[in-house]
PDB file of C-alpha atoms in Angstrom:
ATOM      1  CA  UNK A   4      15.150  -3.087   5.109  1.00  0.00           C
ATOM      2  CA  UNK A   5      15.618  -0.593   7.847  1.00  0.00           C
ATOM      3  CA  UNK A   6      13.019   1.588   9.541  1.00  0.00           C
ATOM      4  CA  UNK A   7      13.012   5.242   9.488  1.00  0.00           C
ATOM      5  CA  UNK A   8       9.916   6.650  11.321  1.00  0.00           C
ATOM      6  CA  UNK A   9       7.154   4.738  10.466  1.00  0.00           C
ATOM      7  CA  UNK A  10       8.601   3.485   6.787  1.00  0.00           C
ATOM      8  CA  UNK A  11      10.521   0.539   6.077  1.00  0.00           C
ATOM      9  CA  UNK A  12      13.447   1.617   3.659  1.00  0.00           C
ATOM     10  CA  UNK A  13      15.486  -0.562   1.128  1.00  0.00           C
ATOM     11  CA  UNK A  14      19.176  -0.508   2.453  1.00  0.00           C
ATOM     12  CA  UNK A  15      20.038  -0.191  -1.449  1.00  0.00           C
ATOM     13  CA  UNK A  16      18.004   0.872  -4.455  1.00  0.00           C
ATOM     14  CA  UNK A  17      15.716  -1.240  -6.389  1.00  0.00           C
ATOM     15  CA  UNK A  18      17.424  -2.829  -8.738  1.00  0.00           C
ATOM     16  CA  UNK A  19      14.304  -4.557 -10.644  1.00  0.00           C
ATOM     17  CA  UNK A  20      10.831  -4.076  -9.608  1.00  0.00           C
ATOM     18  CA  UNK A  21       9.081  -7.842  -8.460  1.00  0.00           C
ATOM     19  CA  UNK A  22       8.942  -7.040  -5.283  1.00  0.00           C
ATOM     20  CA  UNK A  23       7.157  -3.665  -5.972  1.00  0.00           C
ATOM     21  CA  UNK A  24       4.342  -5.600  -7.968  1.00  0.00           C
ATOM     22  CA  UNK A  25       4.205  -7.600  -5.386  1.00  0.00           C
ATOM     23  CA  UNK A  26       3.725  -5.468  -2.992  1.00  0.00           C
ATOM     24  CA  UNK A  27       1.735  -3.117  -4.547  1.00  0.00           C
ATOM     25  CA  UNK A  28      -0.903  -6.058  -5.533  1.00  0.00           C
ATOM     26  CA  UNK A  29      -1.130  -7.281  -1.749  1.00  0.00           C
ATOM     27  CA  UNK A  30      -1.506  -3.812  -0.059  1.00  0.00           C
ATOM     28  CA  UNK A  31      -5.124  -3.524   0.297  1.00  0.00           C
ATOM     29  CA  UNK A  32      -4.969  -6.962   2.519  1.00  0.00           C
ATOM     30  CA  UNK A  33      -1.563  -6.182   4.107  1.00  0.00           C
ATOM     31  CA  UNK A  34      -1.940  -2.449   4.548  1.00  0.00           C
ATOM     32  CA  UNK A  35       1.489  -2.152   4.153  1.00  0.00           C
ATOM     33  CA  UNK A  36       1.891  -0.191   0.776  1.00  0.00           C
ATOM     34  CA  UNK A  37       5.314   0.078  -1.360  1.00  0.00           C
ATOM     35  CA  UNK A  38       6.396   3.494  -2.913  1.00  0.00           C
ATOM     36  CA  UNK A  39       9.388   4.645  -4.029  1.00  0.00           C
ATOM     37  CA  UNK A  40      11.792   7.552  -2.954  1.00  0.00           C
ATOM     38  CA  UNK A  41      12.922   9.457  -5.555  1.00  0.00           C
ATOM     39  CA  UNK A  42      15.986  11.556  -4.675  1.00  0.00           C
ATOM     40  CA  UNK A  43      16.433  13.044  -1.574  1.00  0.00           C
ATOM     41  CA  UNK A  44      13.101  12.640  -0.336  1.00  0.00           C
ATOM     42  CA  UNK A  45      13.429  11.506   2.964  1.00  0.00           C
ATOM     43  CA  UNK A  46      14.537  15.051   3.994  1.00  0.00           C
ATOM     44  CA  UNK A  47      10.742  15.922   3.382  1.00  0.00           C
ATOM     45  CA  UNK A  48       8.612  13.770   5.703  1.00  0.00           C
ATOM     46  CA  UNK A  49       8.197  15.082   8.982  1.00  0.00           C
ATOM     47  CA  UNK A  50      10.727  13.923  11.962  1.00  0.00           C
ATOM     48  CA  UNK A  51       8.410  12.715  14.905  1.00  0.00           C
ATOM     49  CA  UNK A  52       5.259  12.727  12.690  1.00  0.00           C
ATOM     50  CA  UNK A  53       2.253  11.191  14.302  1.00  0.00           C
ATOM     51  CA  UNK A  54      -0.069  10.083  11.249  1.00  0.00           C
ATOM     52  CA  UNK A  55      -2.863   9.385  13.334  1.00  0.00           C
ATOM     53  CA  UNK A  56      -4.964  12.672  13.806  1.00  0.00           C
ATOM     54  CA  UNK A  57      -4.232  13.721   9.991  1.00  0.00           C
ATOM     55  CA  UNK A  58      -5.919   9.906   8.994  1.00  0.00           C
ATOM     56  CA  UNK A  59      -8.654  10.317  10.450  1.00  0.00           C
ATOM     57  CA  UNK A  60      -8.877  14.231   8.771  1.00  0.00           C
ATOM     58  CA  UNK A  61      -8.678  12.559   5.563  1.00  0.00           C
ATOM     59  CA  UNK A  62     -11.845  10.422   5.770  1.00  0.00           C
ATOM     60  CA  UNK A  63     -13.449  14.156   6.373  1.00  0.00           C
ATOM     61  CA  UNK A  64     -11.596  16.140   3.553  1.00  0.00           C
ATOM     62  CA  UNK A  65     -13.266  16.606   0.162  1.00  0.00           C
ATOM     63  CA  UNK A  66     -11.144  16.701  -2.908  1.00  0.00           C
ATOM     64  CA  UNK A  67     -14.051  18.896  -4.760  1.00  0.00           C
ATOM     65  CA  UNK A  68     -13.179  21.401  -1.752  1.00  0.00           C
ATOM     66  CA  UNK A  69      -9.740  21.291  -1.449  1.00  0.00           C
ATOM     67  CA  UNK A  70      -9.624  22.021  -5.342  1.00  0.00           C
ATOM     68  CA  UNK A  71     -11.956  24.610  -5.348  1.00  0.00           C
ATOM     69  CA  UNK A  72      -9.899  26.746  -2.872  1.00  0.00           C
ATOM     70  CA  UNK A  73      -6.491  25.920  -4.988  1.00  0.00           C
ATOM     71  CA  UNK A  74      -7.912  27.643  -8.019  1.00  0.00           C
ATOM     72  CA  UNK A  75      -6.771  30.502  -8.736  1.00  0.00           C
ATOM     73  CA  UNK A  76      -9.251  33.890  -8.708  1.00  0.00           C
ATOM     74  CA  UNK A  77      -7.763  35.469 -11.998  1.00  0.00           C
ATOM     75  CA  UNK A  78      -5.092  34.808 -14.819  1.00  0.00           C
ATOM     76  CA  UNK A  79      -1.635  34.824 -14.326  1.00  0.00           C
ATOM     77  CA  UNK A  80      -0.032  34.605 -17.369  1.00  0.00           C
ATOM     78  CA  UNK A  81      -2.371  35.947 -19.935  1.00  0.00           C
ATOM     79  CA  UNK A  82      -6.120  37.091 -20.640  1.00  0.00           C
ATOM     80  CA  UNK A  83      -7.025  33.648 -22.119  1.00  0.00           C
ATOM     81  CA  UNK A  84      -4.710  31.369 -19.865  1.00  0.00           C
ATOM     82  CA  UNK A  85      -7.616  29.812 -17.868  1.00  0.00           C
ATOM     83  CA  UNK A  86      -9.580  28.873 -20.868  1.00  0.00           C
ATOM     84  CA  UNK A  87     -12.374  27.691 -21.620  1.00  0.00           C
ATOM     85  CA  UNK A  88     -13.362  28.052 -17.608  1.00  0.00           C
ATOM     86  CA  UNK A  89     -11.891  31.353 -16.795  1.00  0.00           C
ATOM     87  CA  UNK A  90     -11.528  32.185 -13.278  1.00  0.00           C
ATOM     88  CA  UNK A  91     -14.496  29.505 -11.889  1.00  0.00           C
ATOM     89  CA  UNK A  92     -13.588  26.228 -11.052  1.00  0.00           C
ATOM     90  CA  UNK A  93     -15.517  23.779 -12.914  1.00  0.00           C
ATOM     91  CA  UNK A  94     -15.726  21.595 -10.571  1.00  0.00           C
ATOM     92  CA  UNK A  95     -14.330  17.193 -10.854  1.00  0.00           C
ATOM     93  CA  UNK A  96     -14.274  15.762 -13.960  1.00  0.00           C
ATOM     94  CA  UNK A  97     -16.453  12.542 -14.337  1.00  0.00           C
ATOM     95  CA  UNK A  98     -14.869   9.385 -13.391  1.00  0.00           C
ATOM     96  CA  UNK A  99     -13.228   7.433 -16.149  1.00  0.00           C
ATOM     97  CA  UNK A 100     -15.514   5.376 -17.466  1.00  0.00           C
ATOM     98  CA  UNK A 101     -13.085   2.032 -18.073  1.00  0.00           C
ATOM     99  CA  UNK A 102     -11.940   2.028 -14.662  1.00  0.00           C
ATOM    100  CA  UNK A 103     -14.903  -0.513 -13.727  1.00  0.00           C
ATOM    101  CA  UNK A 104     -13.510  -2.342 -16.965  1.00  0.00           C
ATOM    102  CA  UNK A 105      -9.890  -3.014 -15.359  1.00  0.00           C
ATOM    103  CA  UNK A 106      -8.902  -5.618 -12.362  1.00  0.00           C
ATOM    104  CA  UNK A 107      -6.445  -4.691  -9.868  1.00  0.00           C
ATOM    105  CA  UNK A 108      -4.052  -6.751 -11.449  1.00  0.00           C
ATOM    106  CA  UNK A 109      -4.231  -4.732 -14.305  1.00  0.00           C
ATOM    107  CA  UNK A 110      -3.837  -1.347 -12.351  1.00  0.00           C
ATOM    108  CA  UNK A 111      -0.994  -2.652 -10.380  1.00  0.00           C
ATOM    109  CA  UNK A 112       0.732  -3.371 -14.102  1.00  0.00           C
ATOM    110  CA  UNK A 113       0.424   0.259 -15.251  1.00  0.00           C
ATOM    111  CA  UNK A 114       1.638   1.279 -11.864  1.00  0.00           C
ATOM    112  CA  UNK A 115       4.958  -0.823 -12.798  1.00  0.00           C
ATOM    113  CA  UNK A 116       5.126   0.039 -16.083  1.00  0.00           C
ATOM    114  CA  UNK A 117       5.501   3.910 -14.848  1.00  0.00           C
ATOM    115  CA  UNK A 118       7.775   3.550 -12.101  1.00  0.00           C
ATOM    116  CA  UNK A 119      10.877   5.501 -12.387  1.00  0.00           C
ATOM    117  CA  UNK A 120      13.593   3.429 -11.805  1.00  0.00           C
ATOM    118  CA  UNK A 121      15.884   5.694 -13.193  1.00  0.00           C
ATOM    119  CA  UNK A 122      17.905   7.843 -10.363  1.00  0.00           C
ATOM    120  CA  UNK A 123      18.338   4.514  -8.180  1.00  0.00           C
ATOM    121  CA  UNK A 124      15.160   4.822  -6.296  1.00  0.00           C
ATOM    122  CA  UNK A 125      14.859   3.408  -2.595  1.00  0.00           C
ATOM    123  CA  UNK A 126      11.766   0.896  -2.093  1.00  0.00           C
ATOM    124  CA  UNK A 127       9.841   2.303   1.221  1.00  0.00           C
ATOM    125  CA  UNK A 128       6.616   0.167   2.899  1.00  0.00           C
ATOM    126  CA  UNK A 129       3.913   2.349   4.291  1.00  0.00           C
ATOM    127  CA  UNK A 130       1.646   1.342   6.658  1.00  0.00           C
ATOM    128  CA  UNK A 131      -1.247   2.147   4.767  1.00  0.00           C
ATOM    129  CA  UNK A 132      -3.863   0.413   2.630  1.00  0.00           C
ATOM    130  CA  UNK A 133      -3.248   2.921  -0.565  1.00  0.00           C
ATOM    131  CA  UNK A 134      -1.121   4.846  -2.084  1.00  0.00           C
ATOM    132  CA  UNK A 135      -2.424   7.665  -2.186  1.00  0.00           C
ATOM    133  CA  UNK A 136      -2.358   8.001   2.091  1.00  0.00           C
ATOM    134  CA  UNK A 137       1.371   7.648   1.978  1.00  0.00           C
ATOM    135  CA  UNK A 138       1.783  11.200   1.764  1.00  0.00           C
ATOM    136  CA  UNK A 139      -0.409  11.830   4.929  1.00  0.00           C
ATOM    137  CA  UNK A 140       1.057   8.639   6.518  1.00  0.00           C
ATOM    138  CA  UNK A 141       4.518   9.935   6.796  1.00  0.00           C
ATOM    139  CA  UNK A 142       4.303  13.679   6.774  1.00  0.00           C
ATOM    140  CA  UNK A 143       5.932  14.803   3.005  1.00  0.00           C
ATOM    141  CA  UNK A 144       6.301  18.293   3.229  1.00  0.00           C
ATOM    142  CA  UNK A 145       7.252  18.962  -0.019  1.00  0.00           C
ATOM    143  CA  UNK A 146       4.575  21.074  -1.248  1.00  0.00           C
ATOM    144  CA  UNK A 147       5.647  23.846   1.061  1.00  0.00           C
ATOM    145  CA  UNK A 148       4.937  27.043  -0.362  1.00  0.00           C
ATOM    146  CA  UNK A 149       1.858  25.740  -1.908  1.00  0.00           C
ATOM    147  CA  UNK A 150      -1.941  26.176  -0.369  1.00  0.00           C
ATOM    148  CA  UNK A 151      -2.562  22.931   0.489  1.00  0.00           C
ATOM    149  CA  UNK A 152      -1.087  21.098   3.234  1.00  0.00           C
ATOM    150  CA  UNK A 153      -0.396  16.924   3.253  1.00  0.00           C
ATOM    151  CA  UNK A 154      -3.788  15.871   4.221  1.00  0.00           C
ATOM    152  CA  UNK A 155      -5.035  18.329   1.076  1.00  0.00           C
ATOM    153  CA  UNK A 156      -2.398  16.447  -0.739  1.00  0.00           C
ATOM    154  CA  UNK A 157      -4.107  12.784  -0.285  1.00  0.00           C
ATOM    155  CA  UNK A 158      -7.495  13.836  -0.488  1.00  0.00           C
ATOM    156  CA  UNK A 159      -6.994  14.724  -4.149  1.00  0.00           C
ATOM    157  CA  UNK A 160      -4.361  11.572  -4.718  1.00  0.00           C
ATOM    158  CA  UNK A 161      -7.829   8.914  -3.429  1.00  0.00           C
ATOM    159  CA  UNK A 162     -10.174  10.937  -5.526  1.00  0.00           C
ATOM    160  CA  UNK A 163      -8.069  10.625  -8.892  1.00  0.00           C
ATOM    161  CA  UNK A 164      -7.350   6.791  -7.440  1.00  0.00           C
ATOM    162  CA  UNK A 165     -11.147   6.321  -7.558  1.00  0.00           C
ATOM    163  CA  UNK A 166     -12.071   8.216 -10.620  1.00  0.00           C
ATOM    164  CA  UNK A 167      -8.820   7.343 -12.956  1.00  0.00           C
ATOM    165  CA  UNK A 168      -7.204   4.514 -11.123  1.00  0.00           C
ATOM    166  CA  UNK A 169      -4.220   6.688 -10.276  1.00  0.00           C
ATOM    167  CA  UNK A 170      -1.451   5.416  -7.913  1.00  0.00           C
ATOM    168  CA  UNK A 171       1.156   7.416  -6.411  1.00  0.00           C
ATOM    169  CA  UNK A 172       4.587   5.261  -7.677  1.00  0.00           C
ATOM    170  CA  UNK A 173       7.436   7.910  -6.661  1.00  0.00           C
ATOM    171  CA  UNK A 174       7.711  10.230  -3.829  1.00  0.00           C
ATOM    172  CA  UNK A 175      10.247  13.160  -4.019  1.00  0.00           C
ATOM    173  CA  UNK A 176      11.588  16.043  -2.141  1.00  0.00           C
ATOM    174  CA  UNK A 177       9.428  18.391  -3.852  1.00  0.00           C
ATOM    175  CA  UNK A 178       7.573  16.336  -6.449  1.00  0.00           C
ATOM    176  CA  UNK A 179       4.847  13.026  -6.987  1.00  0.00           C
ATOM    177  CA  UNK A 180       4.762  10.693 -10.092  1.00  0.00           C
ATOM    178  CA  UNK A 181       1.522   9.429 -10.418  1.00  0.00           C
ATOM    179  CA  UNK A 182       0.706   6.043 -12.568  1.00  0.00           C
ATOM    180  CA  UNK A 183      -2.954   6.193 -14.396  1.00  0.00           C
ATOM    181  CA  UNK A 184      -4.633   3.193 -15.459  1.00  0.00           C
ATOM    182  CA  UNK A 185      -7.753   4.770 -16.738  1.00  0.00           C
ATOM    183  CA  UNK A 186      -6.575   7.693 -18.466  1.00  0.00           C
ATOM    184  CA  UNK A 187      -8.940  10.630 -19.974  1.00  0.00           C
ATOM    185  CA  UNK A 188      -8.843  10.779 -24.144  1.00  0.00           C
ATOM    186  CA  UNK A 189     -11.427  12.929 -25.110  1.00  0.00           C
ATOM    187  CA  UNK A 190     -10.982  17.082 -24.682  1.00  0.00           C
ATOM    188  CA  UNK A 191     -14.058  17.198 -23.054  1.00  0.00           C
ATOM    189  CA  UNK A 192     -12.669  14.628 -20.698  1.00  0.00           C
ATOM    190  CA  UNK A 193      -9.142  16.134 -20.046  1.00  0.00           C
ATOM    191  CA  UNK A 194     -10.207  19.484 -19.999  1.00  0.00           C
ATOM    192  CA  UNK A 195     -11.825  19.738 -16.337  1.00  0.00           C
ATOM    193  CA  UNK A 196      -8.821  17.156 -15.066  1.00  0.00           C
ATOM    194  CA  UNK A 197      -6.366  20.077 -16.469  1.00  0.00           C
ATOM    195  CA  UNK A 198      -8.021  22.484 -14.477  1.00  0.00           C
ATOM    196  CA  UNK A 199      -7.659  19.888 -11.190  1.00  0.00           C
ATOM    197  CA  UNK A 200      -4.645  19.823 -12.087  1.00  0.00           C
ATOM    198  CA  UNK A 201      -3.886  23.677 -11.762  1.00  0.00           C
ATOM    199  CA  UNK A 202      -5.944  23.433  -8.797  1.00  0.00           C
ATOM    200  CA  UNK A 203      -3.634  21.029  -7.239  1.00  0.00           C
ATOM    201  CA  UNK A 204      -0.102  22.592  -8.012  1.00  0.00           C
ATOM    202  CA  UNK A 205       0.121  25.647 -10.408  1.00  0.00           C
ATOM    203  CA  UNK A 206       3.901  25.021 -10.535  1.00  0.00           C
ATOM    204  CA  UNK A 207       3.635  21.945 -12.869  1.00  0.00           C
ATOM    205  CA  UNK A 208       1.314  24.447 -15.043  1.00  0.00           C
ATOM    206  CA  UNK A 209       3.797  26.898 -15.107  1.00  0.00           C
ATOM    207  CA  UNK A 210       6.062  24.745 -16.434  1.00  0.00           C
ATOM    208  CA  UNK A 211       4.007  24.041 -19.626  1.00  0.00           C
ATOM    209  CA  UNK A 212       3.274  27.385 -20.858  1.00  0.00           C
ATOM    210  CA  UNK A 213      -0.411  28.199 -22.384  1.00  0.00           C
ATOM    211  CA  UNK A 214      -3.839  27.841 -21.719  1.00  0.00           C
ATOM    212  CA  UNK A 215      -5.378  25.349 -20.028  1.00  0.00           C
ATOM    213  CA  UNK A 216      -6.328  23.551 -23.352  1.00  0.00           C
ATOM    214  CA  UNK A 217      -2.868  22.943 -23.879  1.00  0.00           C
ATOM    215  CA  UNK A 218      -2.007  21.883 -20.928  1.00  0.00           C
ATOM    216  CA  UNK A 219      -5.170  19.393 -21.651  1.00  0.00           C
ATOM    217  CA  UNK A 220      -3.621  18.308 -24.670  1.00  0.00           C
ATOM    218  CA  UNK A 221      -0.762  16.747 -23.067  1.00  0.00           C
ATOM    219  CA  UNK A 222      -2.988  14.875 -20.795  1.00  0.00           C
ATOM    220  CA  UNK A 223      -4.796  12.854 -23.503  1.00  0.00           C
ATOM    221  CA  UNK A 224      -4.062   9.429 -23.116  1.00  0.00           C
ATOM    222  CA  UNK A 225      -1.368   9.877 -20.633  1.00  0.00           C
ATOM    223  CA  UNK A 226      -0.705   7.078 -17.922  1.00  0.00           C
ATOM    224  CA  UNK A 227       1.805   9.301 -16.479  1.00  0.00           C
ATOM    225  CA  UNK A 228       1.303  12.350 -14.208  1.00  0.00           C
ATOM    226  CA  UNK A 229       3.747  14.397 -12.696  1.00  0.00           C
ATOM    227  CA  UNK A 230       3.633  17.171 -10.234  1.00  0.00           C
ATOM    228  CA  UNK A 231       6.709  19.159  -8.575  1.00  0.00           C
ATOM    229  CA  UNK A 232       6.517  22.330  -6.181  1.00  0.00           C
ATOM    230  CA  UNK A 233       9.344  25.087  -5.951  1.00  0.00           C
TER     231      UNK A 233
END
């Protein structure tokens, strides 16, 4: 391993992934936390960055909030694209309700399962109890351009941790791949999580064209989730 900033990095990529389970099972006690980078994203995370002041804004953010303000007033692509909600925010969907049901173990497993190992990812250690503070930990700037900034970013990635048992498995220049253990199957489930989704970044919504129900479609039963900005 070799240290950039505050990460450890893999001198070579991952070529199995052990020592992410691993890893990603003893974080909570170690609070060092595995992730890996996808691509070029080192060129995203802040040179200098002092993850500090933005940790202790995270304990204050609220993912209901930070939603809310993401969005957006009106419909951009047609009159019916924001259906059934329209231009109202309908605020978080209910947690799922087998996340109780699963063990760590078992979340850790779906967060293997989903890791892309394609692209010859690098294996980086966070100092951080989750993953969903890596982004804040190390200062990812790729959602530039969007209205949230990094400590927006985590907020939302620890609510959908506690509600769907989401972990954050690849970091990118401009994108997040999200494992979920506790997927939503009903419509009236993935509905108001298609919306959050919006919410977050409106440029993974753009990219599957339609309304909102659609875009809920896609989401049923899903243990993948993937978001990319530019």
């Amino acid at each position: 391993m070799r240290t950039h900033g505050i990460l450890q990095v893999s001198r070579a990529p991952l070529p199995h992934l052990e020592s992410y389970r691993r890893l990603l099972l003893e974080a909570p006690s170690t609070k060092r936390c595995p992730v890996l980078l996808l691509g070029h994203a080192l060129v995203s995370l802040r040179s200098g960055w002092d993850p500090a002041p933005a940790l202790t804004e995270l304990d204050r953010r609220d993912a209901a909030a930070v939603l809310a303000e993401g969005y957006p007033g009106g419909c951009v692509f047609h009159t019916s694209c924001l259906a059934p909600f329209g231009s109202s925010f309908p605020g978080l969907a209910a947690a799922a309700p087998g996340l109780q049901l699963l063990s760590r173990t078992e979340i850790v497993e779906v967060a293997v399962d989903e890791a892309p190992l394609a692209g010859d990812p690098l294996l980086a250690l966070v100092p951080v109890a989750r993953a969903a503070d890596v982004p804040v930990a190390v200062g990812w700037t790729g959602m530039a351009g969007s209205p949230h900034d990094v400590v927006a970013v985590s907020a939302v990635l620890r609510s959908w941790e506690d509600r769907f048992g989401a972990t954050l498995v690849g970091l990118g220049h401009a994108s997040l791949e999200l494992s979920v253990a506790a997927p939503p199957w009903e419509p009236t489930e993935c509905l108001p999580i298609a919306a959050e989704h919006y919410a977050f970044c409106d440029d993974t919504y753009r990219g599957n064209p339609g309304t909102l129900r659609d875009y809920a479609n896609l989401l049923r039963g899903s243990t993948r989730w993937s978001f990319w900005w530019g």
